């Protein structure tokens, strides 16, 4: 049985301290998808919008997959940000979101959280959290960016699920409860939001370049042999190196270093 406390907006805001003034935070017991809801609602220039939800009925994952959120065993939320970034500069953003999750959890005492390019958050080799970034252009008013984050608080019950929240790139699930004693979802949400707000401020000014070393320090598959698949292209095989100043993954194929940019990319380890 899960010990997780109910989500409570006031408690989250209290944990966030002064940063609470930057966000408009709402909680729903159920919705189709927090990303879809925020996309529909749109963002505003003055405030970051955060929607957290106990249960998603049509949660979306990367590459057209489903994402199942199972009430208190998970933490499911999206943050909407109105920014003036050129769409081409946004590729590093999903890496920054993963970094924010990893660093916030480290601040809470969960050591050993790692990152799989572009934005999976891993613990002990399993998938702890997935991130989906959606974008919508608003002509002169900027870009609506929706960063959706789904975390396993407890290990999911995968029985009977056709498309479980584990990665179809065949990673086992991992959970906060494996690295934190009695994870408190309100505290975890507040810590991630505060970290994300500060990292987004820095990203808006400086782009991804200042984050590449921090990301590399948590890179789970550095030096691992991988296969990269992109729609309509022959797979790439090689050794995973670092990420560059745009957040592209560098893969040493033996015939040179290939830059892999984000998008509809599948990355898997090959033994
Ligand atoms: C992945 O496939 O790894 C990304 C999963 C992203 C899931 C989150 S849960 C909150 C937000 N709302 C959604 O519909 N998806 C994202």
Coordinates of C-alpha atoms and ligand atoms in Angstrom, one line a residue:
X1 CA 0.0 0.0 0.0
X2 CA 1.2 3.5 -0.8
X3 CA 1.9 5.9 2.0
X4 CA 1.7 8.9 -0.3
X5 CA -0.1 12.0 1.1
X6 CA -2.8 13.6 -1.0
X7 CA -1.8 16.5 -3.3
X8 CA -2.6 19.9 -1.9
X9 CA -2.0 23.1 -3.7
X10 CA -1.6 25.2 -0.5
X11 CA 1.0 22.8 0.8
X12 CA 2.9 22.8 -2.4
X13 CA 2.9 26.6 -2.5
X14 CA 4.2 26.7 1.1
X15 CA 7.1 24.4 0.3
X16 CA 7.9 26.7 -2.7
X17 CA 8.5 29.8 -0.6
X18 CA 8.9 33.0 -2.6
X19 CA 8.9 31.1 -5.9
X20 CA 5.2 30.3 -5.4
X21 CA 4.5 33.9 -6.5
X22 CA 5.7 32.9 -10.0
X23 CA 3.2 30.2 -10.6
X24 CA -0.6 29.8 -11.1
X25 CA -1.0 26.3 -9.7
X26 CA -4.2 24.2 -10.2
X27 CA -5.0 20.7 -9.1
X28 CA -7.5 18.3 -10.8
X29 CA -8.6 14.9 -9.6
X30 CA -8.9 13.7 -13.2
X31 CA -8.2 15.0 -16.7
X32 CA -7.4 13.5 -20.1
X33 CA -3.8 14.9 -20.2
X34 CA -2.3 17.8 -18.3
X35 CA -0.2 18.7 -21.4
X36 CA -3.4 18.8 -23.6
X37 CA -5.3 20.9 -21.0
X38 CA -2.5 23.5 -20.8
X39 CA -2.1 23.6 -24.6
X40 CA -5.8 24.3 -24.9
X41 CA -5.8 26.9 -22.1
X42 CA -2.7 28.6 -23.5
X43 CA 0.0 30.4 -21.4
X44 CA 0.4 33.9 -20.3
X45 CA 3.5 36.1 -20.2
X46 CA 3.3 37.1 -16.6
X47 CA 2.8 33.7 -14.8
X48 CA 3.9 30.2 -15.3
X49 CA 0.8 27.9 -15.3
X50 CA 1.1 24.6 -13.5
X51 CA -1.5 21.9 -13.7
X52 CA -1.2 18.8 -11.5
X53 CA -3.6 15.9 -11.7
X54 CA -4.2 12.8 -9.7
X55 CA -5.3 10.7 -12.6
X56 CA -4.9 11.2 -16.4
X57 CA -7.2 9.2 -18.6
X58 CA -5.4 9.9 -21.9
X59 CA -1.9 10.7 -20.8
X60 CA 0.5 11.1 -23.7
X61 CA 4.1 9.9 -23.9
X62 CA 6.9 10.5 -26.4
X63 CA 6.7 9.0 -29.9
X64 CA 2.9 8.7 -29.8
X65 CA 2.8 6.4 -26.8
X66 CA 0.4 6.4 -23.9
X67 CA 1.4 7.4 -20.4
X68 CA -0.6 5.8 -17.6
X69 CA -0.8 7.7 -14.3
X70 CA -2.0 5.6 -11.3
X71 CA -3.3 8.1 -8.7
X72 CA -1.1 8.5 -5.6
X73 CA 1.5 6.0 -7.0
X74 CA 2.5 8.7 -9.5
X75 CA 3.0 12.4 -9.8
X76 CA 1.7 13.9 -13.0
X77 CA 1.9 17.6 -13.9
X78 CA 2.6 20.1 -16.7
X79 CA 4.1 23.5 -16.6
X80 CA 3.2 26.1 -19.3
X81 CA 5.7 28.8 -20.2
X82 CA 5.3 31.7 -22.6
X83 CA 8.8 32.5 -24.0
X84 CA 10.4 34.3 -26.9
X85 CA 12.8 31.5 -27.9
X86 CA 13.2 30.7 -31.6
X87 CA 11.8 27.2 -32.1
X88 CA 15.3 26.1 -33.3
X89 CA 16.8 27.0 -29.9
X90 CA 14.2 25.0 -28.0
X91 CA 15.8 21.5 -28.5
X92 CA 17.9 21.9 -25.3
X93 CA 14.8 22.6 -23.3
X94 CA 13.7 19.1 -22.7
X95 CA 17.2 18.2 -21.5
X96 CA 17.0 21.1 -19.1
X97 CA 13.6 19.8 -17.8
X98 CA 15.2 16.4 -17.1
X99 CA 18.1 18.1 -15.4
X100 CA 15.7 20.0 -13.2
X101 CA 14.1 16.8 -12.0
X102 CA 17.4 15.1 -11.3
X103 CA 18.9 18.0 -9.4
X104 CA 15.7 18.6 -7.4
X105 CA 15.6 15.0 -6.3
X106 CA 19.3 15.2 -5.5
X107 CA 18.5 18.2 -3.3
X108 CA 15.9 16.1 -1.5
X109 CA 18.5 13.5 -0.8
X110 CA 17.9 11.0 -3.6
X111 CA 21.4 10.2 -4.9
X112 CA 22.1 8.3 -8.1
X113 CA 19.4 9.8 -10.4
X114 CA 20.7 9.8 -13.9
X115 CA 19.6 11.1 -17.3
X116 CA 19.1 9.3 -20.6
X117 CA 19.1 11.5 -23.6
X118 CA 17.1 13.4 -24.4
X119 CA 14.9 13.6 -21.3
X120 CA 14.3 10.3 -19.5
X121 CA 15.1 10.3 -15.8
X122 CA 16.6 7.1 -14.6
X123 CA 17.3 5.5 -11.2
X124 CA 19.2 2.2 -10.9
X125 CA 19.0 1.8 -14.6
X126 CA 15.1 2.0 -14.6
X127 CA 12.8 4.7 -15.8
X128 CA 11.8 7.0 -12.9
X129 CA 10.2 9.8 -14.9
X130 CA 9.3 10.7 -18.5
X131 CA 9.0 14.2 -20.0
X132 CA 7.0 15.4 -22.9
X133 CA 7.5 18.9 -24.3
X134 CA 4.8 20.3 -26.5
X135 CA 5.0 23.7 -28.3
X136 CA 2.6 26.0 -30.0
X137 CA 3.6 29.2 -31.7
X138 CA 1.7 32.5 -31.0
X139 CA 3.1 34.5 -33.8
X140 CA 4.5 37.8 -32.3
X141 CA 3.4 36.9 -28.8
X142 CA 6.0 34.1 -28.5
X143 CA 6.0 30.4 -28.1
X144 CA 3.8 28.4 -25.7
X145 CA 5.9 25.7 -24.2
X146 CA 4.3 22.9 -22.2
X147 CA 6.6 20.7 -20.2
X148 CA 4.8 17.6 -19.0
X149 CA 6.4 15.4 -16.3
X150 CA 5.3 12.0 -15.1
X151 CA 7.1 10.4 -12.2
X152 CA 6.6 7.0 -10.6
X153 CA 6.2 7.5 -6.9
X154 CA 5.8 3.8 -6.3
X155 CA 6.6 1.0 -8.8
X156 CA 3.6 0.8 -11.2
X157 CA 1.4 -2.2 -11.3
X158 CA 2.0 -3.2 -14.9
X159 CA -0.3 -6.2 -15.0
X160 CA -2.8 -6.0 -17.8
X161 CA -1.5 -2.8 -19.3
X162 CA -1.0 -2.8 -23.0
X163 CA 1.1 0.3 -23.0
X164 CA 2.6 0.7 -19.5
X165 CA 4.4 3.8 -18.4
X166 CA 7.7 2.0 -18.7
X167 CA 9.6 3.0 -21.8
X168 CA 8.9 0.9 -24.9
X169 CA 12.7 1.3 -25.5
X170 CA 12.5 -1.5 -22.9
X171 CA 13.6 0.1 -19.6
X172 CA 12.2 -1.4 -16.4
X173 CA 10.3 1.1 -14.2
X174 CA 11.9 2.8 -11.2
X175 CA 10.2 4.7 -8.4
X176 CA 10.9 7.5 -6.0
X177 CA 10.2 5.1 -3.1
X178 CA 13.3 3.1 -4.1
X179 CA 15.5 6.2 -3.3
X180 CA 13.5 8.3 -0.8
X181 CA 11.9 7.0 2.4
X182 CA 8.2 7.8 2.2
X183 CA 8.3 10.3 -0.7
X184 CA 6.0 13.3 -0.1
X185 CA 4.5 14.3 -3.4
X186 CA 3.8 17.9 -2.3
X187 CA 7.4 18.4 -1.4
X188 CA 8.7 16.6 -4.5
X189 CA 6.5 18.7 -6.7
X190 CA 7.5 22.0 -5.0
X191 CA 11.2 21.1 -5.3
X192 CA 10.9 20.2 -9.0
X193 CA 8.9 23.4 -9.8
X194 CA 11.4 25.7 -8.0
X195 CA 14.4 24.1 -9.7
X196 CA 12.6 24.2 -13.1
X197 CA 11.7 27.9 -12.7
X198 CA 15.3 28.8 -12.0
X199 CA 16.7 26.7 -14.8
X200 CA 14.2 28.1 -17.3
X201 CA 15.2 31.6 -16.3
X202 CA 18.8 30.7 -17.0
X203 CA 17.9 28.9 -20.2
X204 CA 15.9 31.9 -21.5
X205 CA 19.0 34.1 -21.2
X206 CA 21.8 31.7 -22.0
X207 CA 20.4 28.7 -24.0
X208 CA 21.6 25.2 -23.3
X209 CA 25.4 25.9 -23.3
X210 CA 25.8 26.5 -19.5
X211 CA 24.0 23.3 -18.8
X212 CA 25.9 20.8 -20.9
X213 CA 28.5 19.9 -18.3
X214 CA 25.8 19.6 -15.6
X215 CA 23.8 17.3 -17.9
X216 CA 26.9 15.3 -18.8
X217 CA 27.7 14.7 -15.1
X218 CA 24.4 12.8 -14.9
X219 CA 24.6 11.1 -18.3
X220 CA 23.6 7.5 -17.7
X221 CA 24.8 6.1 -20.9
X222 CA 28.1 7.9 -21.5
X223 CA 30.5 5.5 -23.1
X224 CA 27.7 2.9 -23.8
X225 CA 27.2 1.4 -27.2
X226 CA 23.8 2.5 -28.5
X227 CA 21.4 2.4 -31.5
X228 CA 19.7 5.6 -32.6
X229 CA 16.6 5.4 -34.7
X230 CA 15.0 8.3 -36.4
X231 CA 11.9 8.1 -38.7
X232 CA 12.9 7.6 -42.3
X233 CA 16.6 7.2 -41.7
X234 CA 18.9 4.2 -41.3
X235 CA 19.8 3.5 -37.7
X236 CA 23.0 4.8 -36.3
X237 CA 25.2 2.6 -34.1
X238 CA 28.0 3.9 -31.9
X239 CA 29.4 5.0 -28.6
X240 CA 27.5 7.6 -26.7
X241 CA 29.7 10.5 -26.0
X242 CA 28.5 13.8 -24.4
X243 CA 25.9 16.4 -25.4
X244 CA 27.0 19.6 -27.2
X245 CA 26.1 23.2 -26.5
X246 CA 22.7 22.8 -28.2
X247 CA 21.8 19.6 -26.3
X248 CA 22.5 17.4 -29.4
X249 CA 23.8 13.9 -28.5
X250 CA 27.2 13.1 -29.9
X251 CA 27.6 9.5 -31.1
X252 CA 31.0 8.1 -32.2
X253 CA 30.2 5.7 -35.0
X254 CA 33.8 4.7 -35.6
X255 CA 33.7 6.7 -38.9
X256 CA 33.2 10.0 -37.2
X257 CA 31.0 11.7 -34.7
X258 CA 27.3 12.1 -35.5
X259 CA 25.2 14.8 -33.9
X260 CA 21.7 13.6 -33.0
X261 CA 19.2 16.3 -32.5
X262 CA 15.9 15.9 -30.5
X263 CA 12.6 15.1 -32.0
X264 CA 11.1 11.7 -32.8
X265 CA 14.3 9.8 -31.9
X266 CA 14.5 6.4 -30.2
X267 CA 17.7 5.6 -28.3
X268 CA 18.4 2.1 -27.0
X269 CA 21.4 0.4 -25.5
X270 CA 23.0 -2.4 -27.6
X271 CA 25.1 -5.1 -25.9
Ligands
LIG1 C1 7.7 9.6 -22.1 O1 7.1 9.0 -23.1 O2 8.7 9.2 -21.6 C2 7.1 10.9 -21.7 C3 6.0 10.8 -20.8 C4 5.4 12.1 -20.3 C5 4.2 12.0 -19.4 C6 3.7 13.3 -18.9 S1 2.6 13.0 -17.6 C7 2.2 14.7 -17.6 C8 2.1 15.2 -19.0 N1 0.8 15.0 -19.6 C9 0.8 14.1 -20.6 O3 -0.2 13.7 -21.2 N2 2.0 13.6 -20.7 C10 3.0 14.2 -19.8

